[in-house]
Coordinates of C-alpha atoms and ligand atoms in Angstrom, one line a residue:
Chain A
X27 CA 100.3 20.0 -35.2
X28 CA 99.4 19.2 -38.7
X29 CA 98.5 15.5 -38.4
X30 CA 97.4 14.2 -42.3
X31 CA 94.6 13.2 -42.0
X32 CA 93.6 16.5 -41.0
X33 CA 95.9 17.9 -44.0
X34 CA 93.4 16.1 -45.8
X35 CA 90.3 17.0 -44.9
X36 CA 91.1 20.7 -44.5
X37 CA 91.9 19.4 -48.8
X38 CA 88.5 18.7 -49.0
X39 CA 87.5 21.2 -47.8
X40 CA 89.1 23.7 -49.9
X41 CA 87.7 22.2 -52.8
X42 CA 83.7 22.1 -51.8
X43 CA 84.4 25.8 -51.5
X44 CA 86.2 25.9 -54.2
X45 CA 83.0 24.0 -56.4
X46 CA 80.6 26.2 -54.3
X47 CA 82.5 29.7 -55.1
X48 CA 81.9 28.1 -58.9
X49 CA 77.8 26.9 -58.3
X50 CA 77.7 30.3 -56.5
X51 CA 78.9 32.3 -59.7
X52 CA 76.2 30.7 -61.9
X53 CA 73.9 32.3 -60.6
X54 CA 72.6 35.8 -59.0
X55 CA 73.6 36.5 -55.1
X56 CA 70.1 37.4 -54.7
X57 CA 68.5 35.0 -51.6
X58 CA 65.3 34.4 -53.7
X59 CA 67.6 32.2 -55.5
X60 CA 68.5 30.2 -52.3
X61 CA 66.8 27.3 -52.7
X62 CA 68.1 26.8 -56.5
X63 CA 71.7 27.9 -55.2
X64 CA 70.5 24.6 -52.1
X65 CA 69.8 22.4 -55.7
X66 CA 73.1 22.9 -57.7
X67 CA 74.9 21.7 -54.6
X68 CA 72.7 19.0 -53.5
X69 CA 73.0 17.5 -57.1
X70 CA 77.2 18.4 -57.4
X71 CA 77.6 16.3 -53.8
X72 CA 74.0 14.4 -53.1
X73 CA 74.4 16.0 -50.3
X74 CA 75.1 19.4 -48.5
X75 CA 78.2 20.2 -46.5
X76 CA 78.3 22.2 -44.3
X77 CA 80.9 24.3 -45.2
X78 CA 78.5 25.0 -48.0
X79 CA 75.6 26.0 -46.4
X80 CA 78.2 29.4 -44.5
X81 CA 79.7 29.8 -47.9
X82 CA 75.8 30.2 -49.4
X83 CA 74.4 32.1 -46.0
X84 CA 77.8 34.7 -46.3
X85 CA 77.6 35.5 -50.3
X86 CA 73.6 35.7 -50.0
X87 CA 73.4 37.6 -47.1
X88 CA 71.0 35.2 -45.7
X89 CA 71.1 34.1 -41.8
X90 CA 72.2 30.4 -41.4
X91 CA 69.4 29.7 -39.3
X92 CA 67.1 30.4 -42.0
X93 CA 69.9 28.4 -44.6
X94 CA 69.6 25.8 -42.2
X95 CA 66.2 25.9 -42.2
X96 CA 65.4 25.8 -45.3
X97 CA 68.1 22.6 -46.5
X98 CA 65.9 21.1 -44.0
X99 CA 62.5 21.6 -45.7
X100 CA 63.1 20.1 -48.4
X101 CA 62.7 16.0 -49.3
X102 CA 65.1 16.4 -51.9
X103 CA 67.8 18.0 -49.7
X104 CA 69.6 16.3 -47.5
X105 CA 72.6 17.0 -45.0
X106 CA 74.5 13.2 -44.8
X107 CA 75.5 12.3 -49.2
X108 CA 72.7 10.0 -50.6
X109 CA 73.8 6.6 -52.1
X110 CA 75.0 6.6 -55.8
X111 CA 71.5 5.2 -56.8
X112 CA 68.1 5.3 -54.9
X113 CA 65.2 3.1 -54.7
X114 CA 62.3 4.5 -53.7
X115 CA 59.1 3.0 -52.4
X116 CA 55.5 4.5 -52.4
X117 CA 54.1 4.6 -49.8
X118 CA 50.7 6.1 -50.6
X119 CA 47.6 4.9 -50.0
X120 CA 47.1 2.8 -53.2
X121 CA 50.5 1.0 -52.9
X122 CA 50.4 0.9 -49.8
X123 CA 46.5 -1.3 -49.9
X124 CA 49.1 -3.5 -52.7
X125 CA 50.9 -4.5 -50.7
X126 CA 54.3 -1.8 -50.1
X127 CA 54.8 -3.1 -47.1
X128 CA 55.4 -6.4 -47.6
X129 CA 58.0 -5.1 -50.3
X130 CA 60.6 -2.8 -48.1
X131 CA 59.8 -5.4 -45.0
X132 CA 61.8 -7.8 -48.5
X133 CA 63.9 -5.0 -49.5
X134 CA 65.0 -4.1 -45.5
X135 CA 65.7 -7.7 -44.8
X136 CA 67.8 -8.4 -48.2
X137 CA 69.7 -5.6 -47.8
X138 CA 70.8 -5.4 -43.9
X139 CA 70.0 -1.7 -44.2
X140 CA 66.6 0.4 -43.0
X141 CA 64.7 3.4 -45.0
X142 CA 66.2 6.5 -44.9
X143 CA 69.6 4.3 -45.3
X144 CA 72.2 3.6 -47.8
X145 CA 74.8 0.6 -48.1
X146 CA 77.9 1.2 -46.4
X147 CA 79.9 1.6 -49.2
X148 CA 77.7 4.7 -50.5
X149 CA 76.2 2.7 -53.6
X150 CA 72.0 1.8 -53.3
X151 CA 70.3 4.1 -51.4
X152 CA 66.8 3.3 -49.3
X153 CA 63.6 5.6 -48.9
X154 CA 60.0 5.7 -49.7
X155 CA 57.6 8.8 -50.9
X156 CA 53.9 9.3 -50.3
X157 CA 52.3 8.9 -54.1
X158 CA 54.2 9.2 -56.8
X159 CA 50.9 9.5 -59.0
X160 CA 50.7 6.2 -60.2
X161 CA 48.0 4.5 -59.0
X162 CA 47.8 2.5 -61.3
X163 CA 50.6 0.7 -61.3
X164 CA 50.9 0.1 -57.7
X165 CA 52.5 0.0 -56.0
X166 CA 55.2 1.3 -57.2
X167 CA 58.6 1.6 -57.0
X168 CA 61.7 4.0 -58.8
X169 CA 65.5 3.3 -59.4
X170 CA 67.1 6.7 -59.5
X171 CA 63.8 8.1 -61.7
X172 CA 62.6 5.5 -64.0
X173 CA 59.9 4.2 -62.5
X174 CA 58.6 -0.3 -62.0
X175 CA 55.2 -0.7 -61.5
X176 CA 53.0 -4.1 -59.7
X177 CA 55.7 -4.8 -58.1
X178 CA 56.2 -8.4 -56.2
X179 CA 58.4 -8.5 -53.5
X180 CA 60.9 -10.8 -55.9
X181 CA 60.6 -8.2 -58.5
X182 CA 61.9 -6.3 -56.0
X183 CA 64.5 -8.2 -55.1
X184 CA 65.2 -8.1 -58.9
X185 CA 65.3 -3.7 -58.9
X186 CA 68.8 -3.8 -56.4
Chain B
X5 CA 47.1 54.0 -34.3
X6 CA 47.3 56.0 -37.5
X7 CA 44.3 58.5 -37.6
X8 CA 44.6 59.8 -41.2
X9 CA 44.0 56.0 -43.2
X10 CA 40.5 55.1 -43.5
X11 CA 37.8 53.8 -41.2
X12 CA 36.9 50.0 -41.5
X13 CA 33.1 48.9 -39.9
X14 CA 31.6 45.6 -39.1
X15 CA 30.2 43.7 -36.4
X16 CA 31.9 41.5 -33.9
X17 CA 28.9 38.6 -31.9
X18 CA 26.9 41.9 -33.1
X19 CA 28.0 44.6 -32.2
X20 CA 30.0 47.3 -34.5
X21 CA 32.7 48.0 -34.5
X22 CA 35.1 50.6 -36.0
X23 CA 38.5 50.7 -36.8
X24 CA 41.1 51.8 -38.7
X25 CA 41.9 50.1 -42.3
X26 CA 44.1 47.1 -42.0
X27 CA 43.3 47.3 -38.0
X28 CA 43.2 42.9 -37.8
X29 CA 40.2 41.2 -35.9
X30 CA 41.7 40.2 -33.1
X31 CA 42.4 44.1 -31.9
X32 CA 39.0 45.0 -33.5
X33 CA 37.6 42.0 -30.9
X34 CA 39.6 43.7 -28.8
X35 CA 38.1 47.7 -29.3
X36 CA 34.8 45.9 -28.3
X37 CA 35.7 43.6 -25.1
X38 CA 35.6 40.6 -26.6
X39 CA 37.7 38.2 -25.8
X40 CA 39.8 36.0 -27.2
X41 CA 41.8 33.0 -27.3
X42 CA 45.6 33.5 -28.2
X43 CA 49.0 31.9 -27.9
X44 CA 50.9 32.3 -31.0
X45 CA 50.2 36.0 -30.6
X46 CA 52.5 38.9 -29.5
X47 CA 50.8 42.9 -29.5
X48 CA 55.3 43.5 -29.8
X49 CA 55.3 40.9 -33.3
X50 CA 53.9 41.1 -35.8
X51 CA 51.8 38.0 -36.7
X52 CA 52.8 34.4 -37.5
X53 CA 48.8 32.9 -37.5
X54 CA 50.4 29.4 -36.6
X55 CA 48.6 27.8 -33.4
X56 CA 45.4 28.7 -34.7
X57 CA 43.9 28.9 -30.9
X58 CA 42.2 32.2 -32.1
X59 CA 40.3 31.1 -35.1
X60 CA 36.5 33.2 -35.8
X61 CA 34.2 32.4 -37.9
X62 CA 32.9 34.0 -40.9
X63 CA 30.4 33.2 -43.4
X64 CA 31.3 29.7 -42.4
X65 CA 34.9 30.2 -43.3
X66 CA 37.0 29.9 -40.4
X67 CA 40.3 33.1 -40.0
X68 CA 43.3 32.9 -37.4
X69 CA 41.5 36.7 -36.1
X70 CA 45.3 37.7 -35.2
X71 CA 46.5 37.7 -39.0
X72 CA 43.4 38.6 -40.4
X73 CA 43.2 42.7 -40.9
X74 CA 40.4 43.8 -42.0
X75 CA 40.8 45.8 -45.0
X76 CA 36.7 46.3 -46.1
X77 CA 33.3 47.0 -44.1
X78 CA 30.5 45.0 -43.9
X79 CA 32.0 41.4 -41.8
X80 CA 29.8 40.2 -39.9
X81 CA 32.0 38.0 -37.7
X82 CA 31.4 35.3 -34.9
X83 CA 33.7 34.4 -32.1
X84 CA 32.0 31.7 -30.0
X85 CA 29.8 30.2 -32.8
X86 CA 29.6 26.0 -32.5
X87 CA 31.8 26.0 -35.3
X88 CA 34.6 28.2 -33.0
X89 CA 34.5 26.5 -30.5
X90 CA 34.6 22.5 -32.1
X91 CA 37.3 23.8 -34.7
X92 CA 39.7 25.5 -31.1
X93 CA 38.6 22.3 -29.0
X94 CA 40.4 20.4 -32.1
X95 CA 43.3 22.6 -32.1
X96 CA 43.8 22.7 -28.5
X97 CA 43.7 18.8 -29.0
X98 CA 46.6 19.2 -30.9
X99 CA 48.6 21.3 -28.9
X100 CA 47.8 19.3 -26.5
X101 CA 49.5 16.8 -27.9
X102 CA 52.7 18.5 -27.6
X103 CA 52.5 20.6 -24.5
X104 CA 50.2 18.3 -22.3
X105 CA 51.5 20.2 -19.0
X106 CA 51.2 23.3 -20.2
X107 CA 48.9 25.5 -17.4
X108 CA 47.7 27.3 -20.1
X109 CA 46.7 24.5 -22.0
X110 CA 45.1 22.7 -19.6
X111 CA 42.6 25.1 -18.6
X112 CA 41.9 26.2 -21.8
X113 CA 41.6 23.0 -22.3
X114 CA 39.3 21.9 -19.4
X115 CA 36.7 25.3 -21.2
X116 CA 36.7 23.9 -24.3
X117 CA 35.8 20.2 -23.1
X118 CA 39.2 19.1 -25.2
X119 CA 41.3 16.3 -24.0
X120 CA 45.2 15.2 -25.4
X121 CA 44.6 12.6 -27.8
X122 CA 47.1 9.9 -26.3
X123 CA 48.0 8.3 -30.2
X124 CA 49.3 12.0 -30.9
X125 CA 51.5 12.5 -28.3
X126 CA 54.5 10.9 -29.4
X127 CA 56.8 13.8 -28.2
X128 CA 55.2 15.7 -26.0
X129 CA 58.3 18.6 -25.5
X130 CA 56.3 21.4 -24.6
X131 CA 57.2 23.5 -27.1
X132 CA 53.9 25.1 -29.1
X133 CA 56.0 25.6 -32.2
X134 CA 54.5 29.2 -32.2
X135 CA 58.2 30.5 -33.0
X136 CA 56.6 33.8 -30.8
X137 CA 60.4 32.9 -30.0
X138 CA 62.4 33.6 -33.7
X139 CA 60.2 36.5 -34.7
X140 CA 61.7 37.6 -31.0
X141 CA 64.6 37.1 -32.0
X142 CA 64.5 38.2 -36.0
X143 CA 62.9 41.1 -34.2
X144 CA 65.6 42.1 -31.8
X145 CA 68.0 42.3 -34.6
X146 CA 69.3 38.4 -35.1
X147 CA 68.5 35.7 -36.8
X148 CA 69.8 32.9 -35.1
X149 CA 67.2 30.1 -34.6
X150 CA 64.4 29.4 -36.3
X151 CA 61.6 26.2 -36.8
X152 CA 63.9 23.6 -38.5
X153 CA 62.8 20.3 -40.4
X154 CA 59.0 20.1 -40.9
X155 CA 55.7 17.7 -39.9
X156 CA 56.1 16.5 -35.9
X157 CA 59.7 16.3 -36.0
X158 CA 60.3 20.6 -36.2
X159 CA 61.7 22.1 -33.9
X160 CA 63.4 25.4 -32.2
X161 CA 67.6 25.4 -33.2
X162 CA 70.3 26.4 -34.3
X163 CA 72.4 25.9 -37.2
X164 CA 73.2 22.6 -38.1
X165 CA 71.5 22.5 -34.2
X166 CA 74.4 23.6 -32.8
X167 CA 74.9 26.9 -30.3
X168 CA 74.2 29.6 -33.1
X169 CA 77.2 32.4 -34.3
X170 CA 74.9 34.3 -35.1
X171 CA 73.6 34.6 -31.1
X172 CA 74.4 37.9 -29.1
X173 CA 72.6 36.8 -26.2
X174 CA 70.0 39.0 -25.6
X175 CA 67.7 36.0 -24.1
X176 CA 64.5 37.9 -26.7
X177 CA 63.4 34.4 -27.5
X178 CA 63.6 33.0 -23.8
X179 CA 61.7 36.2 -22.8
X180 CA 58.8 35.9 -24.6
X181 CA 58.2 32.0 -24.9
X182 CA 54.9 31.5 -23.5
X183 CA 56.4 28.0 -22.2
X184 CA 59.2 29.5 -20.4
X185 CA 61.0 26.1 -22.5
X186 CA 63.7 28.0 -23.3
X187 CA 67.0 27.3 -21.1
X188 CA 69.1 30.5 -20.1
X189 CA 70.7 32.6 -17.0
X190 CA 70.4 35.8 -16.9
X191 CA 74.0 35.7 -14.9
X192 CA 76.4 34.4 -15.9
X193 CA 74.2 35.2 -18.9
X194 CA 74.4 31.2 -21.0
X195 CA 71.5 30.2 -23.5
X196 CA 72.0 27.9 -26.6
X197 CA 75.0 26.3 -25.0
X198 CA 76.8 29.8 -25.4
X199 CA 78.3 31.6 -22.7
X200 CA 78.9 35.4 -23.2
X201 CA 80.4 38.3 -21.5
X202 CA 78.1 40.9 -19.2
X203 CA 78.8 44.4 -19.9
X204 CA 78.6 46.8 -16.4
X205 CA 77.9 50.0 -16.2
X206 CA 81.5 51.7 -15.5
X207 CA 79.3 54.5 -13.0
X208 CA 76.5 52.5 -11.2
X209 CA 77.9 48.6 -11.7
X210 CA 74.6 47.4 -13.2
X211 CA 74.3 44.9 -15.9
X212 CA 74.2 47.0 -18.9
X213 CA 74.1 43.2 -21.4
X214 CA 76.5 41.0 -23.1
X215 CA 79.1 43.7 -25.1
X216 CA 77.8 41.6 -28.8
X217 CA 74.1 43.0 -27.7
X218 CA 75.7 46.7 -27.8
X219 CA 77.1 46.5 -30.5
X220 CA 74.1 44.7 -32.9
X221 CA 71.8 47.7 -30.9
X222 CA 74.7 50.0 -32.1
X223 CA 75.5 51.8 -28.6
X224 CA 79.3 52.5 -28.2
X225 CA 79.1 53.4 -24.6
X226 CA 78.7 51.2 -22.0
X227 CA 76.7 53.1 -19.6
X228 CA 73.5 51.8 -18.5
X229 CA 70.4 54.0 -19.6
X230 CA 70.3 55.5 -16.3
X231 CA 74.2 56.6 -16.8
X232 CA 73.8 57.5 -20.0
X233 CA 70.6 60.2 -19.1
X234 CA 72.6 61.9 -16.4
X235 CA 75.9 62.0 -17.5
X236 CA 73.9 63.9 -20.9
X237 CA 71.6 65.9 -18.5
X238 CA 75.2 67.1 -17.3
X239 CA 76.0 67.7 -20.2
X240 CA 73.7 69.9 -21.4
X241 CA 73.1 72.2 -18.6
X242 CA 77.6 72.7 -18.5
X243 CA 77.1 74.3 -22.0
X244 CA 77.3 78.0 -22.5
X245 CA 74.6 79.6 -22.8
X246 CA 74.7 80.5 -26.6
X247 CA 75.0 77.1 -28.2
X248 CA 70.8 76.6 -27.4
X249 CA 68.8 78.1 -29.5
X250 CA 66.0 79.9 -29.2
X251 CA 62.7 80.9 -31.8
Ligands
SF4_6 S1 60.0 27.7 -27.7 FE1 58.9 28.7 -27.1 S2 58.9 30.4 -28.4 FE2 59.7 28.6 -28.9 S3 58.0 27.8 -30.5 FE3 58.5 27.2 -28.7 S4 56.8 27.3 -27.5 FE4 57.2 29.3 -28.7
FES7 S1 49.4 5.6 -54.2 FE1 52.0 5.2 -55.1 S2 51.5 6.0 -56.7 FE2 49.7 7.0 -56.3
FES8 S1 47.3 33.8 -32.1 FE1 46.3 33.9 -33.8 S2 47.3 32.0 -34.5 FE2 48.2 31.9 -32.5

């Protein structure tokens, strides 16, 4: 009954499990380390695989519902793989007033996908944030954490 | 009430009260016969203070009376001041955007002159996010569901938005929901997209619960509570006289 595909997905699951086992080993197995463990997993996989969350629930003795609720609360954690490079446009008040909406429209139409989505090859993702604390540079965007200020739609396209 | 605890005193709407240290403001008001509207409060569950309807004024500040234990004497609390009235009306407006057809809310809204704001009503699913269901589940001994997500997207669900594996089918969540929103069935026992077997009392045939539920409660006998009691007293009656200790 084992098709090649399900064998592969089983292998993928096993490899996730052993990796998570390793990550869990680096922290005390206590419920209060839940968030830190989730961050470790997010960093390793760029998302939180379901098998990983179930393992965390079991090993830290935190209910699956609680693990899922915590995982779903933070923007830095995600249930589907985040892109390799992340372009984040600030949508805070200052950036909004200085035309962040225009930047977003331009980026979306050039890239062919919307805020919150990624390119089909998973290389680039588009997100927004509510104020980066760099309002003097508005409108602002970051690429993998590096800040780019005083953007125009043209300059924003250069960030791609 | 634990009568060894020290007492605290204060006034609510000008009436003096004396309660045990740590009594909530809501309970203290009750001892004076003062009614404060509540939604997320449930006397059998730990307070959560999330609906904000029970707001009470003290020294220009507002606090959620259901979740405020009185720990010091001398507090002056107002349950029906203009500030309170205004705050509750605002809370009702927000809640109405979630549950525009809730009878209790509508009644309160009329009392407080609150109206739903159409700009807020993009997802009126009827749920108050009061978390009574989540707390009831936890109090019963499981943690099958949680409030998941945040902001306007927050909602009650099982992990991965799937039928929760930790659910034992006890229906505690559905029974504690003030809006009757959680779809479920007694017999056959269905809830959160899962179906459960039912244990019948081998003596009278009455439904005792789900096997998972009994296991959680550590109950090994499948007799219903009545038949179990009868069996127990029968066993007592049959004990030899000598096994009773008298002193
Ligand atoms: S489902 Fe019911 S009990 Fe649960 S949060 Fe919504 S209104 Fe409250
Ligand atoms: S509003 Fe964009 S950095 Fe503050
Ligand atoms: S009843 Fe007090 S906050 Fe809901």
